[in-house]
Each structure stands twice: as structure tokens, then as C-alpha cells.
Amino acid sequence: MERTGRGAPPGSRGRTTVADGVVAKIAGMAARDVAGIHALGGGLTRTVGAVRDRVPGGRASVTRGVKVEVGERQSAIDLEVVVEYGIAISDVAGDVRENVIEAVERMTGLEVVEVNISVNDLHLPDEEDEETPDTRLQ
């Protein structure tokens, strides 16, 4: 006989749902923490985001370049990344995948069934960073 209500373990008294945006934020933060990742998002997404970040009151979005699908018990994550030049892309992708899966599963309890990574650009050492505000404009 299954106990529900009084006397049942607290973990079985109710339901917890995790919104897509929560999983996207966790995944975005975990991906950015990996050495060799310069930025998340495709070229146009980063450009529009950089402009939005400069607007008074605007903030950098941790979900830029992150798409998620969340079910009752599982999630799937798609990431668009820019990798630093000189770093082995396969190594960075593996580290990102591992870090994202660990963070999402630990924080949400959801099983991550896949983390798809799309490397959209390579950041060269002498390239100006479009996400850094232009210091000439005040």
C-alpha cells in the first residue's frame, strides 16, 4: 500500500517542475565556466546581444546561445559556442558537455539525455571582442 499524505515521506508529497529557462541558465553558466570557451551564441545572436547589453538597464544574458527542451524527468540541451584559437575543439566540447550535464543533473535532478554543441566561430587572439563595450563612447 502506497502512503500519500500524512505519514508519507516528504519527498512524495507534491510535484516539482523545473522551467526551461532555469535549465538554460544553469547550462549557460556551466558552459561559460569551461576554459577555452570565448562566448556563447552565433554571430548575429552575439551582435544583437552586445547591442542590447549596452542599452541602459540591459544585462548580459546567460541564456544566449542556449536552447533546451525539458520534460518531466529528462532534458536535452543545444549550445552554440565560440572557442578560443589554439584549443582542441573536441577537448573543449567534451569538457563543456561534462560540465553542463553535471551541473544540470545536480541542480535539477533531471536526466540530461543529450548536449549538442555547435562551434560557430573561433576567436583569434588579435580579434577585437564585439561583446566588450567601446570605451571611446561615453
PDB file of C-alpha atoms in Angstrom:
ATOM      1  CA  MET A   1       0.000   0.000   0.000  1.00  0.00           C
ATOM      2  CA  GLU A   2       1.431   3.372  -1.045  1.00  0.00           C
ATOM      3  CA  ARG A   3       1.255   6.119   1.540  1.00  0.00           C
ATOM      4  CA  THR A   4       0.253   9.592   0.435  1.00  0.00           C
ATOM      5  CA  GLY A   5      -0.498  12.467   2.739  1.00  0.00           C
ATOM      6  CA  ARG A   6       0.290  12.374   6.439  1.00  0.00           C
ATOM      7  CA  GLY A   7       2.940   9.810   7.269  1.00  0.00           C
ATOM      8  CA  ALA A   8       4.261   9.630   3.694  1.00  0.00           C
ATOM      9  CA  PRO A   9       7.879  10.661   3.084  1.00  0.00           C
ATOM     10  CA  PRO A  10       8.103  14.448   2.444  1.00  0.00           C
ATOM     11  CA  GLY A  11       9.663  13.848  -0.992  1.00  0.00           C
ATOM     12  CA  SER A  12       6.486  12.165  -2.222  1.00  0.00           C
ATOM     13  CA  ARG A  13       4.096  14.924  -1.136  1.00  0.00           C
ATOM     14  CA  GLY A  14       3.704  17.039  -4.226  1.00  0.00           C
ATOM     15  CA  ARG A  15       5.387  17.705  -7.521  1.00  0.00           C
ATOM     16  CA  THR A  16       8.374  19.797  -8.566  1.00  0.00           C
ATOM     17  CA  THR A  17       8.666  21.227 -12.056  1.00  0.00           C
ATOM     18  CA  VAL A  18      11.702  22.988 -13.467  1.00  0.00           C
ATOM     19  CA  ALA A  19      11.138  25.643 -16.143  1.00  0.00           C
ATOM     20  CA  ASP A  20      13.074  25.623 -19.423  1.00  0.00           C
ATOM     21  CA  GLY A  21      14.608  28.996 -18.531  1.00  0.00           C
ATOM     22  CA  VAL A  22      16.074  27.622 -15.319  1.00  0.00           C
ATOM     23  CA  VAL A  23      17.769  24.751 -17.139  1.00  0.00           C
ATOM     24  CA  ALA A  24      19.005  27.178 -19.836  1.00  0.00           C
ATOM     25  CA  LYS A  25      20.599  29.440 -17.215  1.00  0.00           C
ATOM     26  CA  ILE A  26      22.312  26.539 -15.474  1.00  0.00           C
ATOM     27  CA  ALA A  27      23.608  25.191 -18.807  1.00  0.00           C
ATOM     28  CA  GLY A  28      24.801  28.633 -19.937  1.00  0.00           C
ATOM     29  CA  MET A  29      26.708  29.281 -16.736  1.00  0.00           C
ATOM     30  CA  ALA A  30      28.245  25.791 -16.755  1.00  0.00           C
ATOM     31  CA  ALA A  31      29.348  26.129 -20.400  1.00  0.00           C
ATOM     32  CA  ARG A  32      30.932  29.553 -19.803  1.00  0.00           C
ATOM     33  CA  ASP A  33      32.944  28.125 -16.882  1.00  0.00           C
ATOM     34  CA  VAL A  34      34.924  25.863 -19.225  1.00  0.00           C
ATOM     35  CA  ALA A  35      38.407  27.026 -20.222  1.00  0.00           C
ATOM     36  CA  GLY A  36      38.601  27.597 -23.974  1.00  0.00           C
ATOM     37  CA  ILE A  37      35.057  28.930 -24.366  1.00  0.00           C
ATOM     38  CA  HIS A  38      35.168  32.542 -25.517  1.00  0.00           C
ATOM     39  CA  ALA A  39      31.415  33.161 -25.822  1.00  0.00           C
ATOM     40  CA  LEU A  40      28.072  31.513 -26.425  1.00  0.00           C
ATOM     41  CA  GLY A  41      25.757  32.247 -29.334  1.00  0.00           C
ATOM     42  CA  GLY A  42      26.052  32.592 -33.100  1.00  0.00           C
ATOM     43  CA  GLY A  43      27.422  35.680 -34.810  1.00  0.00           C
ATOM     44  CA  LEU A  44      24.113  37.523 -35.210  1.00  0.00           C
ATOM     45  CA  THR A  45      22.927  36.490 -31.748  1.00  0.00           C
ATOM     46  CA  ARG A  46      26.154  37.795 -30.184  1.00  0.00           C
ATOM     47  CA  THR A  47      25.990  41.064 -32.136  1.00  0.00           C
ATOM     48  CA  VAL A  48      22.377  41.762 -31.197  1.00  0.00           C
ATOM     49  CA  GLY A  49      23.104  40.731 -27.612  1.00  0.00           C
ATOM     50  CA  ALA A  50      26.133  43.024 -27.410  1.00  0.00           C
ATOM     51  CA  VAL A  51      24.000  45.964 -28.544  1.00  0.00           C
ATOM     52  CA  ARG A  52      21.260  45.040 -26.054  1.00  0.00           C
ATOM     53  CA  ASP A  53      23.869  44.781 -23.267  1.00  0.00           C
ATOM     54  CA  ARG A  54      24.915  48.405 -23.900  1.00  0.00           C
ATOM     55  CA  VAL A  55      21.401  49.773 -23.508  1.00  0.00           C
ATOM     56  CA  PRO A  56      20.955  51.372 -20.079  1.00  0.00           C
ATOM     57  CA  GLY A  57      19.380  48.809 -17.790  1.00  0.00           C
ATOM     58  CA  GLY A  58      20.332  45.962 -20.144  1.00  0.00           C
ATOM     59  CA  ARG A  59      22.158  42.926 -18.815  1.00  0.00           C
ATOM     60  CA  ALA A  60      24.178  40.194 -20.425  1.00  0.00           C
ATOM     61  CA  SER A  61      22.004  37.149 -20.996  1.00  0.00           C
ATOM     62  CA  VAL A  62      23.382  33.885 -19.640  1.00  0.00           C
ATOM     63  CA  THR A  63      20.996  32.012 -21.928  1.00  0.00           C
ATOM     64  CA  ARG A  64      22.404  33.481 -25.158  1.00  0.00           C
ATOM     65  CA  GLY A  65      23.298  30.542 -27.412  1.00  0.00           C
ATOM     66  CA  VAL A  66      21.433  28.025 -25.249  1.00  0.00           C
ATOM     67  CA  LYS A  67      18.281  26.129 -26.228  1.00  0.00           C
ATOM     68  CA  VAL A  68      16.686  23.491 -24.028  1.00  0.00           C
ATOM     69  CA  GLU A  69      13.819  21.048 -24.066  1.00  0.00           C
ATOM     70  CA  VAL A  70      12.614  19.967 -20.658  1.00  0.00           C
ATOM     71  CA  GLY A  71      10.295  17.066 -19.958  1.00  0.00           C
ATOM     72  CA  GLU A  72       9.090  15.609 -16.675  1.00  0.00           C
ATOM     73  CA  ARG A  73      12.302  13.697 -15.977  1.00  0.00           C
ATOM     74  CA  GLN A  74      14.682  14.492 -18.825  1.00  0.00           C
ATOM     75  CA  SER A  75      16.193  17.420 -20.676  1.00  0.00           C
ATOM     76  CA  ALA A  76      18.072  17.982 -23.925  1.00  0.00           C
ATOM     77  CA  ILE A  77      20.373  20.942 -24.465  1.00  0.00           C
ATOM     78  CA  ASP A  78      21.717  22.647 -27.601  1.00  0.00           C
ATOM     79  CA  LEU A  79      24.644  25.081 -27.303  1.00  0.00           C
ATOM     80  CA  GLU A  80      26.212  27.460 -29.825  1.00  0.00           C
ATOM     81  CA  VAL A  81      29.782  28.289 -28.789  1.00  0.00           C
ATOM     82  CA  VAL A  82      32.813  30.294 -29.836  1.00  0.00           C
ATOM     83  CA  VAL A  83      36.107  28.593 -28.989  1.00  0.00           C
ATOM     84  CA  GLU A  84      39.445  30.284 -28.320  1.00  0.00           C
ATOM     85  CA  TYR A  85      42.054  29.750 -31.059  1.00  0.00           C
ATOM     86  CA  GLY A  86      44.667  27.123 -30.230  1.00  0.00           C
ATOM     87  CA  ILE A  87      42.427  24.971 -28.061  1.00  0.00           C
ATOM     88  CA  ALA A  88      41.444  21.493 -29.266  1.00  0.00           C
ATOM     89  CA  ILE A  89      37.768  21.817 -30.156  1.00  0.00           C
ATOM     90  CA  SER A  90      36.990  18.181 -29.361  1.00  0.00           C
ATOM     91  CA  ASP A  91      38.524  18.562 -25.885  1.00  0.00           C
ATOM     92  CA  VAL A  92      36.589  21.762 -25.165  1.00  0.00           C
ATOM     93  CA  ALA A  93      33.345  20.192 -26.414  1.00  0.00           C
ATOM     94  CA  GLY A  94      33.869  17.187 -24.160  1.00  0.00           C
ATOM     95  CA  ASP A  95      34.606  19.427 -21.164  1.00  0.00           C
ATOM     96  CA  VAL A  96      31.529  21.569 -21.869  1.00  0.00           C
ATOM     97  CA  ARG A  97      29.324  18.505 -22.243  1.00  0.00           C
ATOM     98  CA  GLU A  98      30.618  17.041 -18.972  1.00  0.00           C
ATOM     99  CA  ASN A  99      30.283  20.315 -17.029  1.00  0.00           C
ATOM    100  CA  VAL A 100      26.771  21.053 -18.330  1.00  0.00           C
ATOM    101  CA  ILE A 101      25.479  17.547 -17.641  1.00  0.00           C
ATOM    102  CA  GLU A 102      26.928  17.527 -14.123  1.00  0.00           C
ATOM    103  CA  ALA A 103      25.528  20.981 -13.257  1.00  0.00           C
ATOM    104  CA  VAL A 104      22.032  20.419 -14.679  1.00  0.00           C
ATOM    105  CA  GLU A 105      21.621  16.946 -13.181  1.00  0.00           C
ATOM    106  CA  ARG A 106      22.962  18.010  -9.772  1.00  0.00           C
ATOM    107  CA  MET A 107      20.857  21.175  -9.536  1.00  0.00           C
ATOM    108  CA  THR A 108      17.586  19.966 -11.075  1.00  0.00           C
ATOM    109  CA  GLY A 109      17.507  16.188 -10.691  1.00  0.00           C
ATOM    110  CA  LEU A 110      16.652  15.926 -14.404  1.00  0.00           C
ATOM    111  CA  GLU A 111      18.486  13.384 -16.542  1.00  0.00           C
ATOM    112  CA  VAL A 112      20.326  15.122 -19.381  1.00  0.00           C
ATOM    113  CA  VAL A 113      19.869  12.844 -22.399  1.00  0.00           C
ATOM    114  CA  GLU A 114      21.998  14.921 -24.791  1.00  0.00           C
ATOM    115  CA  VAL A 115      24.093  18.057 -25.068  1.00  0.00           C
ATOM    116  CA  ASN A 116      24.561  19.073 -28.702  1.00  0.00           C
ATOM    117  CA  ILE A 117      27.357  21.565 -29.297  1.00  0.00           C
ATOM    118  CA  SER A 118      27.686  23.704 -32.398  1.00  0.00           C
ATOM    119  CA  VAL A 119      31.007  25.538 -32.751  1.00  0.00           C
ATOM    120  CA  ASN A 120      30.041  28.633 -34.743  1.00  0.00           C
ATOM    121  CA  ASP A 121      33.240  30.634 -34.593  1.00  0.00           C
ATOM    122  CA  LEU A 122      36.845  30.678 -33.482  1.00  0.00           C
ATOM    123  CA  HIS A 123      38.116  33.670 -31.513  1.00  0.00           C
ATOM    124  CA  LEU A 124      41.571  34.750 -32.684  1.00  0.00           C
ATOM    125  CA  PRO A 125      43.932  36.454 -30.212  1.00  0.00           C
ATOM    126  CA  ASP A 126      44.138  39.680 -32.245  1.00  0.00           C
ATOM    127  CA  GLU A 127      40.372  39.999 -32.902  1.00  0.00           C
ATOM    128  CA  GLU A 128      38.522  42.817 -31.200  1.00  0.00           C
ATOM    129  CA  ASP A 129      35.853  41.441 -28.930  1.00  0.00           C
ATOM    130  CA  GLU A 130      32.451  42.660 -30.123  1.00  0.00           C
ATOM    131  CA  GLU A 131      30.950  41.975 -26.698  1.00  0.00           C
ATOM    132  CA  THR A 132      33.291  44.426 -24.978  1.00  0.00           C
ATOM    133  CA  PRO A 133      31.792  47.915 -24.861  1.00  0.00           C
ATOM    134  CA  ASP A 134      33.601  50.567 -26.882  1.00  0.00           C
ATOM    135  CA  THR A 135      35.454  52.661 -24.296  1.00  0.00           C
ATOM    136  CA  ARG A 136      35.628  55.667 -26.671  1.00  0.00           C
ATOM    137  CA  LEU A 137      31.897  56.262 -26.313  1.00  0.00           C
ATOM    138  CA  GLN A 138      30.809  57.855 -23.056  1.00  0.00           C
TER     139      GLN A 138
END
